[in-house]
Every structure is written in C-alpha cells, then in structure tokens.
PDB file of C-alpha atoms in Angstrom:
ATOM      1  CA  UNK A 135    -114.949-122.325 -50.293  1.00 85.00           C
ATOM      2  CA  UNK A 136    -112.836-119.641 -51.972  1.00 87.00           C
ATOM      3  CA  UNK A 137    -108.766-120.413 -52.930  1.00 88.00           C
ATOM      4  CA  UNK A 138    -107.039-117.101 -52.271  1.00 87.00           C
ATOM      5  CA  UNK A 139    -102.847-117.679 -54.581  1.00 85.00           C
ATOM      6  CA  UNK A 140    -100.018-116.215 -52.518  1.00 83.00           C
ATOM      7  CA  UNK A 141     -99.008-113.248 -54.585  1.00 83.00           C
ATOM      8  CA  UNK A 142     -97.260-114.293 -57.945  1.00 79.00           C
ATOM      9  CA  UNK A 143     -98.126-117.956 -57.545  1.00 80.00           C
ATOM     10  CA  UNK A 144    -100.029-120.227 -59.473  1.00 77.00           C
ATOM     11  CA  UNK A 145    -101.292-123.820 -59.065  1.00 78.00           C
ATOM     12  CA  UNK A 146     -98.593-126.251 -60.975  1.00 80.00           C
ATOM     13  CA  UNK A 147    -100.482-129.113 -63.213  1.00 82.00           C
ATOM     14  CA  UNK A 148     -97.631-131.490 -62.200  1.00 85.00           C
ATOM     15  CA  UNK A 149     -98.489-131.354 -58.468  1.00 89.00           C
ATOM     16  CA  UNK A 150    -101.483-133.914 -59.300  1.00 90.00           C
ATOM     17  CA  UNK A 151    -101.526-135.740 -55.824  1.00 94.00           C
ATOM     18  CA  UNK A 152    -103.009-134.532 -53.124  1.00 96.00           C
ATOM     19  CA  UNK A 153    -102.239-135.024 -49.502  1.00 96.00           C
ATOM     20  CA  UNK A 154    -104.408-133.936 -46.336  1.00 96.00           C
ATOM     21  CA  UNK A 155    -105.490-134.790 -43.057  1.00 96.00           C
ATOM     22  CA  UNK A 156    -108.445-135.466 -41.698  1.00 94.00           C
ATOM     23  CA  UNK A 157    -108.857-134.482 -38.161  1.00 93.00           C
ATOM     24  CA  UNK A 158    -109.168-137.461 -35.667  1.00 89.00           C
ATOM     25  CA  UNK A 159    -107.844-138.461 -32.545  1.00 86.00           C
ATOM     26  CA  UNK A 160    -104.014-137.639 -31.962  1.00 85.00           C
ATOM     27  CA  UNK A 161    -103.650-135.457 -34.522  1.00 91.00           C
ATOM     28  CA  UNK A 162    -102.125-137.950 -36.211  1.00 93.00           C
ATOM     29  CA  UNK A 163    -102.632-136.738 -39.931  1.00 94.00           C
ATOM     30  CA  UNK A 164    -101.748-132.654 -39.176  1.00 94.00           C
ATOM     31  CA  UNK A 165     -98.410-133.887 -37.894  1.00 94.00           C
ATOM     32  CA  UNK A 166     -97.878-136.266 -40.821  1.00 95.00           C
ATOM     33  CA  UNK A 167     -99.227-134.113 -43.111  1.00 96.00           C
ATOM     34  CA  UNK A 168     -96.638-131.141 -41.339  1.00 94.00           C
ATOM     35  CA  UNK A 169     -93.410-133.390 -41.351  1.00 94.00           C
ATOM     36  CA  UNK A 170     -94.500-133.894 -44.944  1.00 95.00           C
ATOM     37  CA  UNK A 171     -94.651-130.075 -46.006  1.00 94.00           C
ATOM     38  CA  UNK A 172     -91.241-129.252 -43.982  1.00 91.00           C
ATOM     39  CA  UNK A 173     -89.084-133.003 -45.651  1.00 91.00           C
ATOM     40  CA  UNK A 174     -90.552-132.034 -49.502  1.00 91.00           C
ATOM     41  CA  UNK A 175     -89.108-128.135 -48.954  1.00 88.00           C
ATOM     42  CA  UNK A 176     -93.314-127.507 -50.241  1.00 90.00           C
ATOM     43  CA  UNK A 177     -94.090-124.091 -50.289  1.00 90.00           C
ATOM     44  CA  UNK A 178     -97.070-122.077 -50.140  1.00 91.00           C
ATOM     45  CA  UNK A 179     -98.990-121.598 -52.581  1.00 92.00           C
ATOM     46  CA  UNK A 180    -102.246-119.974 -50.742  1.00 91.00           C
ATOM     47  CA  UNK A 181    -105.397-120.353 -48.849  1.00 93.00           C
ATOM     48  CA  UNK A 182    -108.424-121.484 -48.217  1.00 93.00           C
ATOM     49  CA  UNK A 183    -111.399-119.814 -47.154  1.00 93.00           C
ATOM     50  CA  UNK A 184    -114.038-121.529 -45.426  1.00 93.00           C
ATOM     51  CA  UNK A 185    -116.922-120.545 -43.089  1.00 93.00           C
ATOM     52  CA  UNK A 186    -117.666-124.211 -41.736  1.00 93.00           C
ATOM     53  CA  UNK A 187    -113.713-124.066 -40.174  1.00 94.00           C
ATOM     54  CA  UNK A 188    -113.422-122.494 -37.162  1.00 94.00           C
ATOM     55  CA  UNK A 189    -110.502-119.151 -37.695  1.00 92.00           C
ATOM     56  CA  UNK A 190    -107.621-119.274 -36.221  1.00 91.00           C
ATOM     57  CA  UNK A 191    -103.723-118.182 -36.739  1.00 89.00           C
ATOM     58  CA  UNK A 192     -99.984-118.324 -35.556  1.00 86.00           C
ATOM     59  CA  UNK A 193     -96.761-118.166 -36.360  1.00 83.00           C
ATOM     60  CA  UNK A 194     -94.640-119.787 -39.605  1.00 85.00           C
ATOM     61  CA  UNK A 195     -94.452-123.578 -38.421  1.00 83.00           C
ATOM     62  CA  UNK A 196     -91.790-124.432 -40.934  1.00 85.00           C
ATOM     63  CA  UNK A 197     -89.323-122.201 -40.174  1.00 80.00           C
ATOM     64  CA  UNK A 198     -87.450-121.066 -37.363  1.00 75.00           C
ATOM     65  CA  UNK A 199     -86.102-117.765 -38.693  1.00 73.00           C
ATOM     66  CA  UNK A 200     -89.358-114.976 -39.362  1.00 65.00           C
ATOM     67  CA  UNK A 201     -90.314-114.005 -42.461  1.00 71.00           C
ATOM     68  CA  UNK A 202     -93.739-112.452 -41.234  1.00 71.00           C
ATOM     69  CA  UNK A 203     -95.218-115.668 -42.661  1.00 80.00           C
ATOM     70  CA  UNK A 204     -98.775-116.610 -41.060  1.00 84.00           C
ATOM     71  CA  UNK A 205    -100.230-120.256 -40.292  1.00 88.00           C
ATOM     72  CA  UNK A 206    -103.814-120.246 -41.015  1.00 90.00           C
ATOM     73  CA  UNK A 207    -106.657-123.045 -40.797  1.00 92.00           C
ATOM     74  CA  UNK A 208    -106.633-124.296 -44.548  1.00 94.00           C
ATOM     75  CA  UNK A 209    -102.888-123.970 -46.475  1.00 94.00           C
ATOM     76  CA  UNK A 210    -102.262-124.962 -49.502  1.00 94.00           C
ATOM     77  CA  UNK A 211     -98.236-125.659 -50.262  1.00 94.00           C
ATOM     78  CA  UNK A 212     -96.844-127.347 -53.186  1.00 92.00           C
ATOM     79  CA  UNK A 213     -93.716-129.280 -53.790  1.00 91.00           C
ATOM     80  CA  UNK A 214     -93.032-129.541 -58.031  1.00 90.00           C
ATOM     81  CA  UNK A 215     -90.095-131.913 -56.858  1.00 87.00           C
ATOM     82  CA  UNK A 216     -92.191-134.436 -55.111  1.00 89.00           C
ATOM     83  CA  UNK A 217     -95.362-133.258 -57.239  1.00 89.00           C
ATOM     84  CA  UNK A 218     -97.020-133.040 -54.548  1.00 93.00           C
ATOM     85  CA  UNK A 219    -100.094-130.922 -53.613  1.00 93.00           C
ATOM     86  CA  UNK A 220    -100.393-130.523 -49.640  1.00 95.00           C
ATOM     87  CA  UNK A 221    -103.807-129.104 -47.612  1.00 96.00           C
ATOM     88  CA  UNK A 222    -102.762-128.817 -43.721  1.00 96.00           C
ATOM     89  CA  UNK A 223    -105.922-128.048 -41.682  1.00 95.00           C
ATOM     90  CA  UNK A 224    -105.307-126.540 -38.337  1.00 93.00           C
ATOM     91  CA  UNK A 225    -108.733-126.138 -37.144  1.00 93.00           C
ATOM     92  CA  UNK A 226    -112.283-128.303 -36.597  1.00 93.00           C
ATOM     93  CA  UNK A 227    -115.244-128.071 -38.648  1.00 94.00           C
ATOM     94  CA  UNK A 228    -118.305-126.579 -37.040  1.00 93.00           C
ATOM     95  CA  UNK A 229    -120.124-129.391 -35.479  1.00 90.00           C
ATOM     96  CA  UNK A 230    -122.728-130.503 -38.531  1.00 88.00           C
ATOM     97  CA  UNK A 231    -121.384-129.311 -41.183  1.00 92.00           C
ATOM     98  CA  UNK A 232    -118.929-131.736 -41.877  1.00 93.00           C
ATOM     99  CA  UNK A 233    -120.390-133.391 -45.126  1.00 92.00           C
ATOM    100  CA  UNK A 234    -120.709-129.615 -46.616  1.00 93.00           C
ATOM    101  CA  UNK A 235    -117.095-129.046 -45.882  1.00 95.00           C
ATOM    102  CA  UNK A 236    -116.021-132.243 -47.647  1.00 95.00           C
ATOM    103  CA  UNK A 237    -118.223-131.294 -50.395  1.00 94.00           C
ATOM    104  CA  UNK A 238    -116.406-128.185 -51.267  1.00 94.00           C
ATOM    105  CA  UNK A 239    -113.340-129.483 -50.353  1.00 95.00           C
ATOM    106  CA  UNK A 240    -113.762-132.106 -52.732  1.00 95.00           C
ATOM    107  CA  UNK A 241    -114.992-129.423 -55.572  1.00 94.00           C
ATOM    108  CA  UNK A 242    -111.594-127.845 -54.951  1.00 93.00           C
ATOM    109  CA  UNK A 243    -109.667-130.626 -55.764  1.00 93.00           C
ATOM    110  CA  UNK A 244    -111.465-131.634 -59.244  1.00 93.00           C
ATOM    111  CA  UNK A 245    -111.617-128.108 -59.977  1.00 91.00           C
ATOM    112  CA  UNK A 246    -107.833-127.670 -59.472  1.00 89.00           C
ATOM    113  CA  UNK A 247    -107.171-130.976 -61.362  1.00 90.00           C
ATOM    114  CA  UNK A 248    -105.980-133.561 -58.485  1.00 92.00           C
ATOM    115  CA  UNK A 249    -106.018-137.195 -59.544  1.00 92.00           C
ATOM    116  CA  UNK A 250    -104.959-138.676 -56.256  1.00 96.00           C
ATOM    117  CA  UNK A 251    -106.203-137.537 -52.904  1.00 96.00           C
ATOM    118  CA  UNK A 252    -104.479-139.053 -49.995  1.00 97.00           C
ATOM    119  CA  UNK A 253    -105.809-138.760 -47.044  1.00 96.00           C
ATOM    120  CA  UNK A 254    -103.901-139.521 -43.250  1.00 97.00           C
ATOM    121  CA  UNK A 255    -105.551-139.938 -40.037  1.00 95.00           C
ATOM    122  CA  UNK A 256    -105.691-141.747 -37.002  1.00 92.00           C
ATOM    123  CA  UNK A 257    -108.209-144.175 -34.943  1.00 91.00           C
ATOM    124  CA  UNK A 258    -108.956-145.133 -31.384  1.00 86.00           C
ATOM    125  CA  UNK A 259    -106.721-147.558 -30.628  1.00 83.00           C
ATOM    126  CA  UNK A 260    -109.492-148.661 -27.490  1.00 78.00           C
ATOM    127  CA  UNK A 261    -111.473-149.933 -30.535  1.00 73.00           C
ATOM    128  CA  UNK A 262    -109.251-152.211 -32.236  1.00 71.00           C
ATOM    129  CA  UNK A 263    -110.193-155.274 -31.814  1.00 65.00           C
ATOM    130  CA  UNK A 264    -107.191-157.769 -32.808  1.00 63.00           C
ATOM    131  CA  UNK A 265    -103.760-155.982 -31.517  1.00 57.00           C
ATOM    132  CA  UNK A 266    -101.074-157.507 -33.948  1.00 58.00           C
ATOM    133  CA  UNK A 267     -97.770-155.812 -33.781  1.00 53.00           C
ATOM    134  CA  UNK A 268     -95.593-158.849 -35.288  1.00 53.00           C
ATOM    135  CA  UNK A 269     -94.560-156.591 -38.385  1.00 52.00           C
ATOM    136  CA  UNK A 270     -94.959-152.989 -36.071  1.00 55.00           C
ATOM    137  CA  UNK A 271     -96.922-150.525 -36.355  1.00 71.00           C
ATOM    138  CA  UNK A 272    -100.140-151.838 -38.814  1.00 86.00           C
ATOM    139  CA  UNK A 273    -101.171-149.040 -41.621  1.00 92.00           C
ATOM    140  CA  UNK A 274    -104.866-149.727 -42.342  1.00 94.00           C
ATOM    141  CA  UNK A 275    -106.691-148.348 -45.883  1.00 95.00           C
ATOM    142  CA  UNK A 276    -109.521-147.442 -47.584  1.00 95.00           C
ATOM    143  CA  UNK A 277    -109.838-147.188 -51.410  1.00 95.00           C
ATOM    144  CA  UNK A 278    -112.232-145.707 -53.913  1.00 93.00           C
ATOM    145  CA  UNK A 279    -110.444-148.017 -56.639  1.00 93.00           C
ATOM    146  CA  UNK A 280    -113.039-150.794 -55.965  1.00 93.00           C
ATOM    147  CA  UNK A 281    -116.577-151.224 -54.295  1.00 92.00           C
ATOM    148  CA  UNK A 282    -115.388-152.601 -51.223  1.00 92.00           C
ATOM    149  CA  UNK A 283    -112.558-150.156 -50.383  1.00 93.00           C
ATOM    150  CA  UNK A 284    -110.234-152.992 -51.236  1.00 94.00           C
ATOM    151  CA  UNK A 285    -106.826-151.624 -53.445  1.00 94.00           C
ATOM    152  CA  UNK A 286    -104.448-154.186 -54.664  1.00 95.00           C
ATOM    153  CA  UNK A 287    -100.910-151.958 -54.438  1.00 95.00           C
ATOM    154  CA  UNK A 288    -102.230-151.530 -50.774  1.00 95.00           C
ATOM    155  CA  UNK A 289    -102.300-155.263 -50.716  1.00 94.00           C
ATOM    156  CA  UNK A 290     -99.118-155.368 -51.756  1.00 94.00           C
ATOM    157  CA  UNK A 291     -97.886-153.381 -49.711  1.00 93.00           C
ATOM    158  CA  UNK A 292     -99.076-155.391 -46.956  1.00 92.00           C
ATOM    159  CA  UNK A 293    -101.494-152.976 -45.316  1.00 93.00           C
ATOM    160  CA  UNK A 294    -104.951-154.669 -44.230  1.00 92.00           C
ATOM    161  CA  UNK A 295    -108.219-152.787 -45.507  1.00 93.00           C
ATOM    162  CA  UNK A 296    -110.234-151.151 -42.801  1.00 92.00           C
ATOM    163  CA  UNK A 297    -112.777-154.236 -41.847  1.00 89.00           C
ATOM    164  CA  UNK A 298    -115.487-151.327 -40.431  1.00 89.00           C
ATOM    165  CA  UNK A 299    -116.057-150.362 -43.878  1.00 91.00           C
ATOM    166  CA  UNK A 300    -119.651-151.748 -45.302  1.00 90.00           C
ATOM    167  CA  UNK A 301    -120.972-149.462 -47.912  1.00 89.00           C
ATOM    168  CA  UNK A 302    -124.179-151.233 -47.245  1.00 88.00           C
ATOM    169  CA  UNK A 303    -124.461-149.895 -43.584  1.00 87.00           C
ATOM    170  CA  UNK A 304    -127.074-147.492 -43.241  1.00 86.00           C
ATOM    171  CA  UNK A 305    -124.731-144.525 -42.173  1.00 87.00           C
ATOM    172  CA  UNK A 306    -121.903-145.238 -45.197  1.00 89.00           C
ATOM    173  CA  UNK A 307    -124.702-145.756 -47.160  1.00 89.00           C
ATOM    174  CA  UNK A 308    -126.485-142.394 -46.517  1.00 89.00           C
ATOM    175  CA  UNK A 309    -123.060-140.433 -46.796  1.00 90.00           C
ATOM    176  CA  UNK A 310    -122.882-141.360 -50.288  1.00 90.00           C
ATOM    177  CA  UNK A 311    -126.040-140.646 -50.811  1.00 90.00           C
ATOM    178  CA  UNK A 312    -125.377-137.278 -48.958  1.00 90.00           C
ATOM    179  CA  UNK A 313    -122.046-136.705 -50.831  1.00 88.00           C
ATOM    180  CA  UNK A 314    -124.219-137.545 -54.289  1.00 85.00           C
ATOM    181  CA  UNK A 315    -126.783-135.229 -53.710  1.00 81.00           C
ATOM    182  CA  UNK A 316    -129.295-137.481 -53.537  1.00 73.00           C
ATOM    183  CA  UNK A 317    -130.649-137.643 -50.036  1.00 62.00           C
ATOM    184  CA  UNK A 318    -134.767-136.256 -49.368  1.00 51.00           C
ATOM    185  CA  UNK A 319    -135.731-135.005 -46.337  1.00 42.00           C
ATOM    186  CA  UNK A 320    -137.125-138.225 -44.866  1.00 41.00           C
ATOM    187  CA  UNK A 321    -133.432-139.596 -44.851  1.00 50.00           C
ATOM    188  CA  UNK A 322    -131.404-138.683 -41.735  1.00 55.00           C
ATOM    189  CA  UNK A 323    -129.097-140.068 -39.509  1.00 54.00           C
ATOM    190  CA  UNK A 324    -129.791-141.684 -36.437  1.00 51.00           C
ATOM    191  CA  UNK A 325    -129.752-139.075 -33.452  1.00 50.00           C
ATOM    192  CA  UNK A 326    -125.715-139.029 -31.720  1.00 53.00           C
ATOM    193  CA  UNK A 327    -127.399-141.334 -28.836  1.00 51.00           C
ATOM    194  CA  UNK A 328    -128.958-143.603 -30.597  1.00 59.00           C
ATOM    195  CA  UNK A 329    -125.798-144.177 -32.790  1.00 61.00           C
ATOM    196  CA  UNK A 330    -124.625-148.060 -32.787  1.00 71.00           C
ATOM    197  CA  UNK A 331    -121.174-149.607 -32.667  1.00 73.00           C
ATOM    198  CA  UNK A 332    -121.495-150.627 -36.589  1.00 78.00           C
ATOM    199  CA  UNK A 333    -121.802-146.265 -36.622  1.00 81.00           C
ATOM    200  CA  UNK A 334    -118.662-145.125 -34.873  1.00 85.00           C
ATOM    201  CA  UNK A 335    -116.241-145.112 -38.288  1.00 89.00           C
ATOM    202  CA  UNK A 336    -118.939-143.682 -40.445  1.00 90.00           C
ATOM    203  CA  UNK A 337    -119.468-140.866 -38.452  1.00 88.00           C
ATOM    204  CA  UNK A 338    -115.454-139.621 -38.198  1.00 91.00           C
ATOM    205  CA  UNK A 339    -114.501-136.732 -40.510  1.00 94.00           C
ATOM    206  CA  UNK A 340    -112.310-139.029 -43.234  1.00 95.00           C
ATOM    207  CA  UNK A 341    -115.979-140.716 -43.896  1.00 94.00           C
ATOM    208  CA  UNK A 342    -117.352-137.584 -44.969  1.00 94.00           C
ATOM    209  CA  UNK A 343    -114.398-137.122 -47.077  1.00 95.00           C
ATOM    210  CA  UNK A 344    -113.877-140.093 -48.541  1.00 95.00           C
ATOM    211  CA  UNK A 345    -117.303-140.180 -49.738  1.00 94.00           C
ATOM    212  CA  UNK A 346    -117.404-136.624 -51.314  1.00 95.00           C
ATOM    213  CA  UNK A 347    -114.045-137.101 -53.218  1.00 95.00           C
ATOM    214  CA  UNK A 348    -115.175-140.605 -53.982  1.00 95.00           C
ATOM    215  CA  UNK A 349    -118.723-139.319 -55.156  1.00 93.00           C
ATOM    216  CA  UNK A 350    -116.606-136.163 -57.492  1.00 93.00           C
ATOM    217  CA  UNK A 351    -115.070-139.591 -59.400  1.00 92.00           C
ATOM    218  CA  UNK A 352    -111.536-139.028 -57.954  1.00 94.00           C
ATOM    219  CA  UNK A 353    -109.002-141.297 -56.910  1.00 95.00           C
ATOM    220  CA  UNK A 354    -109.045-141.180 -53.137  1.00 96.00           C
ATOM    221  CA  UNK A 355    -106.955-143.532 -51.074  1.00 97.00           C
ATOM    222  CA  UNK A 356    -106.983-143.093 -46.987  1.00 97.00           C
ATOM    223  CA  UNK A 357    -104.353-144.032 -44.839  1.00 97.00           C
ATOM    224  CA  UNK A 358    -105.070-144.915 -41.269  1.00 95.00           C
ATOM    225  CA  UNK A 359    -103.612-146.384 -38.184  1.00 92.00           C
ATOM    226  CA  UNK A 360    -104.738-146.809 -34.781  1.00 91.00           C
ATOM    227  CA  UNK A 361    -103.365-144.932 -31.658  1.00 87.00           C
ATOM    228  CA  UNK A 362    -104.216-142.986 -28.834  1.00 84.00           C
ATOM    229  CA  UNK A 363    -103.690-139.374 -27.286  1.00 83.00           C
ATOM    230  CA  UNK A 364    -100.563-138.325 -25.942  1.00 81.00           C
ATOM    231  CA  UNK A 365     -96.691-138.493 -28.267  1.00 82.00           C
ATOM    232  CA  UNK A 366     -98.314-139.483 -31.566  1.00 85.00           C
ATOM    233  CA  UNK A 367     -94.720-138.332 -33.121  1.00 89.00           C
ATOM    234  CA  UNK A 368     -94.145-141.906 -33.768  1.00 89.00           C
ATOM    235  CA  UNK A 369     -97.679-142.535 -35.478  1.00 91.00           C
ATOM    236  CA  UNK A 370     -96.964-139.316 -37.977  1.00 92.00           C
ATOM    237  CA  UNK A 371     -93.392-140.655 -39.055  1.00 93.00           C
ATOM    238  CA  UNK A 372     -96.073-144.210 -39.694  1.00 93.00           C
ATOM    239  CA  UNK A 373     -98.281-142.854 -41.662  1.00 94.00           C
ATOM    240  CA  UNK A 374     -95.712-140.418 -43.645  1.00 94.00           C
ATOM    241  CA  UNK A 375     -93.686-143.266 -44.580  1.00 94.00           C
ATOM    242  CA  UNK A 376     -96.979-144.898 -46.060  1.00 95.00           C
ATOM    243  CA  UNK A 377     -98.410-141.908 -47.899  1.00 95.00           C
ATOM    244  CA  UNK A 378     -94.486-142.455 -49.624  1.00 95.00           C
ATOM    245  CA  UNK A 379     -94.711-145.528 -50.231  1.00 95.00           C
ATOM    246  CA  UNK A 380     -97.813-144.981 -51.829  1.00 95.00           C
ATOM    247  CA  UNK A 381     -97.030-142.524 -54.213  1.00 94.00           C
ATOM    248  CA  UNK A 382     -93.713-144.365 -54.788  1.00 93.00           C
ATOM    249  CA  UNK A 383     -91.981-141.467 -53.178  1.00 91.00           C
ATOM    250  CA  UNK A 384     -88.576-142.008 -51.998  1.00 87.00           C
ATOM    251  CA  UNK A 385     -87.635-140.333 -48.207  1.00 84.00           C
ATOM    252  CA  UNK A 386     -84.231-140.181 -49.110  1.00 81.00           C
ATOM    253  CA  UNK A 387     -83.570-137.382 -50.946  1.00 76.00           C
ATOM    254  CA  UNK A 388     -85.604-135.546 -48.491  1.00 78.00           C
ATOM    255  CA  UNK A 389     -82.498-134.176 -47.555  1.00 66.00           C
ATOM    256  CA  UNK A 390     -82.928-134.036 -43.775  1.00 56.00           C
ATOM    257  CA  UNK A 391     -80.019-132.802 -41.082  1.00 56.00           C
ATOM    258  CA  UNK A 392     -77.106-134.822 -40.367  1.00 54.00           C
ATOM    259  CA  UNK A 393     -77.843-137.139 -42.796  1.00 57.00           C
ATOM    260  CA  UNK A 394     -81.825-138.125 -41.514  1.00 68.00           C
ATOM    261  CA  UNK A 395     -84.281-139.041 -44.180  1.00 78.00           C
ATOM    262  CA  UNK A 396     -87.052-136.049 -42.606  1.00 88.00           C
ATOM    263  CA  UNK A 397     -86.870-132.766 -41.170  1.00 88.00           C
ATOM    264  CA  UNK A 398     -88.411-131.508 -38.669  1.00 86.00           C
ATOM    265  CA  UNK A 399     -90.610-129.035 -38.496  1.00 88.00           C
ATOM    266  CA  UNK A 400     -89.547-125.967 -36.055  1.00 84.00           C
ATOM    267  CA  UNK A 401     -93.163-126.517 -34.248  1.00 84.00           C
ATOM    268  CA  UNK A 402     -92.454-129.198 -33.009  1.00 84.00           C
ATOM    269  CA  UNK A 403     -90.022-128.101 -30.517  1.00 79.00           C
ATOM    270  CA  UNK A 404     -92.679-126.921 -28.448  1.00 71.00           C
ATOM    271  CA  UNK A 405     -95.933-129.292 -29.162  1.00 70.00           C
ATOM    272  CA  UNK A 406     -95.579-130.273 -26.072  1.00 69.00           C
ATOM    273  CA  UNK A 407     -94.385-127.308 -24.767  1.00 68.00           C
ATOM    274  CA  UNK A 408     -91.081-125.918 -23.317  1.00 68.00           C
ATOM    275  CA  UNK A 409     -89.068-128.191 -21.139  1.00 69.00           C
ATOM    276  CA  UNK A 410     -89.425-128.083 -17.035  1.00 74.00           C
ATOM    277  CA  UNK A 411     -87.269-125.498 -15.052  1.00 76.00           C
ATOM    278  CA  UNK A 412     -84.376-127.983 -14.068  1.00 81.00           C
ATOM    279  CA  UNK A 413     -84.087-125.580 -10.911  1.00 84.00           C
ATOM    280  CA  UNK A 414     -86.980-127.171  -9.774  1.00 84.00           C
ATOM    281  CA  UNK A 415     -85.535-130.429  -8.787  1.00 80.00           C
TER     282      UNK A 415
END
C-alpha cells in the first residue's frame, strides 16, 4: 500500500485519531465516515494505493461547485481543527484478501503516527437477537483497551460491548494469529459452507481490521450498530454522533446550514437517485 500527498501537503502530527469505515451491510460507516469529512470542513490530504481494492472513481462528493476534484477508492482528508485523520473507502476488497488489506492498512497508520483508530460500521439487524430500543438507537463496541473488547468510557457512555466477540473462538482466534504473523500452513479457516453461527462476526471486514491494528499495538476502538439495507441516513447520523462522543468532539461548532449541527454532503442528494417525474402521476 503506497500513500500518494496531494501536491504541497503533508501529514499534520496533531491529526492523531483516525476514523474509517469498514464496509458492511448499509453502508453504514462510508456515509458516517462522509457526513464526517463534509461537518469537520477535512480536506484532502491524498491517496491510497492498493491492489487488493477494487478501482474505481467519480466526481468531488463534498462539494457542489467543480473544482476538477476526483473521488477515488482510498482518501485520506484531514481536519487540524477537529484533529482528525479521515480514510473513506469507496470500494470492496478482492474477495480473500481481506486480512492483507488490513495488514497494510494497519502499517499505514503506525507508520503515519495514529494513536486512535476508530472504526464505524454496521450489522445485520436479522441477527440481533434482543431488540431493545427503550434509549433508541443502541451503539454497540469493541475495544483493544482490554482482553475482552470491554472499554470503560464506552461503558460510560452507555454503549453495550459486542456479546459475539470471544477471542477464544477458533476464527477470532486465528485472525490474530493471522494479523500476528504467526499462522503455519496447517491453520486455515473453515471452508465458507462449513462456517457456523459462532463464525458470522469474525468473518466481516472490521474483524480483520480490528485484529491487524490491534496486533500493530494501536488503540483501536469500533463502533457498531445494527440495521438493515435500504435509508441507513439515520444509522450514519448514529454512529457519527458516537465516533464524537468518543473523541469528546463537540457537533456544534460544526457549523452546519441554518443553524444544524452537520452538513451535508452534496452526494447525498442523489444516493438514492433523482426524484420521480411528477408528470407521471
């Protein structure tokens, strides 16, 4: 994986957190992750190049006047006011290669001298298995800061730990042991179809990650909440207002329109794309 800098910038040491998705159902964490990058005013700060994400491009999707400004799969933007680091991905990994993705993502980040990684995604809500919506919309978490993934500020903060996670489990236990280095040959994964209930969470991309960043000693923290397909506008506000909260990061001198706490990016005026012909009706 190869950083490319936008012409005349550098990386700024105070920009020490790190915030990125990892791709799951929804897209919860790219639109999080994008309402984050247009609220913060982050710009960019470069690329990066990876040939286990699929290419793609498009247009600027910050910005509704042109500046000739590309979206690409991996941008980096920064925002020194926030001191925030942000990684949007806007592409898959190639099937397989997932741990060796996280691996070199995770490089990047010590390399580049992150503390914090934050990481935002979503989960099927068809396999949660106590609905409790009596204080809204539940943020689960995972945390490197102790053995079990448990966090205290995340406690605090009244957000449950994700119950799936059992570092003793065969498959969490052979990512870390994949995201060490330290897996032989005879080790491998069970085969997709003979993969168990007690296998589903380990084998989502914010595993992978959490393992590598967690294996690379840094602070790694994910944020997660259950939904399904469809508007997941309302899940990305969710999990935004978390990664906030967690880094103690206060939505209100975001500066949105009018007065509102976010703003929104141009894109997504058309992610579900343009409104019907009302000459239809």
């Amino acid at each position: 994986m190869e950083f490319v800098r936008e012409e005349g910038k550098q990386i700024n040491e105070d920009c020490s957190n790190l915030i990125l998705p990892a791709l799951s159902i929804g897209n919860v964490g790219q639109l999080a992750v994008d309402l984050l990058v247009s609220s913060t005013g982050a710009e960019t700060v470069g690329y990066l190049d990876d040939p286990f994400v699929l290419p793609c491009v498009g247009n600027d999707a910050y910005r509704p006047i042109p500046r000739g400004d590309l979206a690409l799969p991996l941008q980096a933007y920064e925002s020194p006011s926030s001191g925030l680091t942000l990684v949007q991905q806007r592409s898959p990994v190639v099937k397989g290669m997932m741990v060796e993705y996280a691996k070199k993502l995770a490089d990047f980040a010590a390399a580049s001298g992150k503390k914090h990684v934050v990481m935002l995604s979503g989960l099927d809500f068809g396999r949660l298995q106590r609905i409790d919506m009596s204080s809204g919309l539940q943020i689960y978490y995972l945390s490197s800061a102790s053995a079990d993934g448990t966090d205290d500020y995340c406690e605090q903060l009244g957000w449950k730990r994700l119950q799936e996670y059992n570092p003793s489990q065969r498959c969490w236990k052979y990512l870390s042991t994949l995201a060490e280095g330290k897996a032989g040959e005879e080790e491998n994964l069970p085969f997709e179809d003979d993969l168990e209930e007690e296998d589903y969470y380990p084998s989502l991309p914010f595993a992978a990650l959490f393992s590598c960043f967690k294996a690379r000693g840094l602070k790694v923290t994910c944020l997660l909440c259950y939904c399904s397909e469809g508007d997941n506008i309302a899940d990305a506000f969710n999990l935004g207002e978390a990664a906030c909260k967690l880094l103690k990061l206060n939505p209100d001198k975001f500066h949105g329109e009018e007065g509102e706490r976010w703003i929104i990016p141009f894109s997504w005026k058309t992610v579900y794309g343009p409104p019907p012909d009302m000459s239809i009706f």
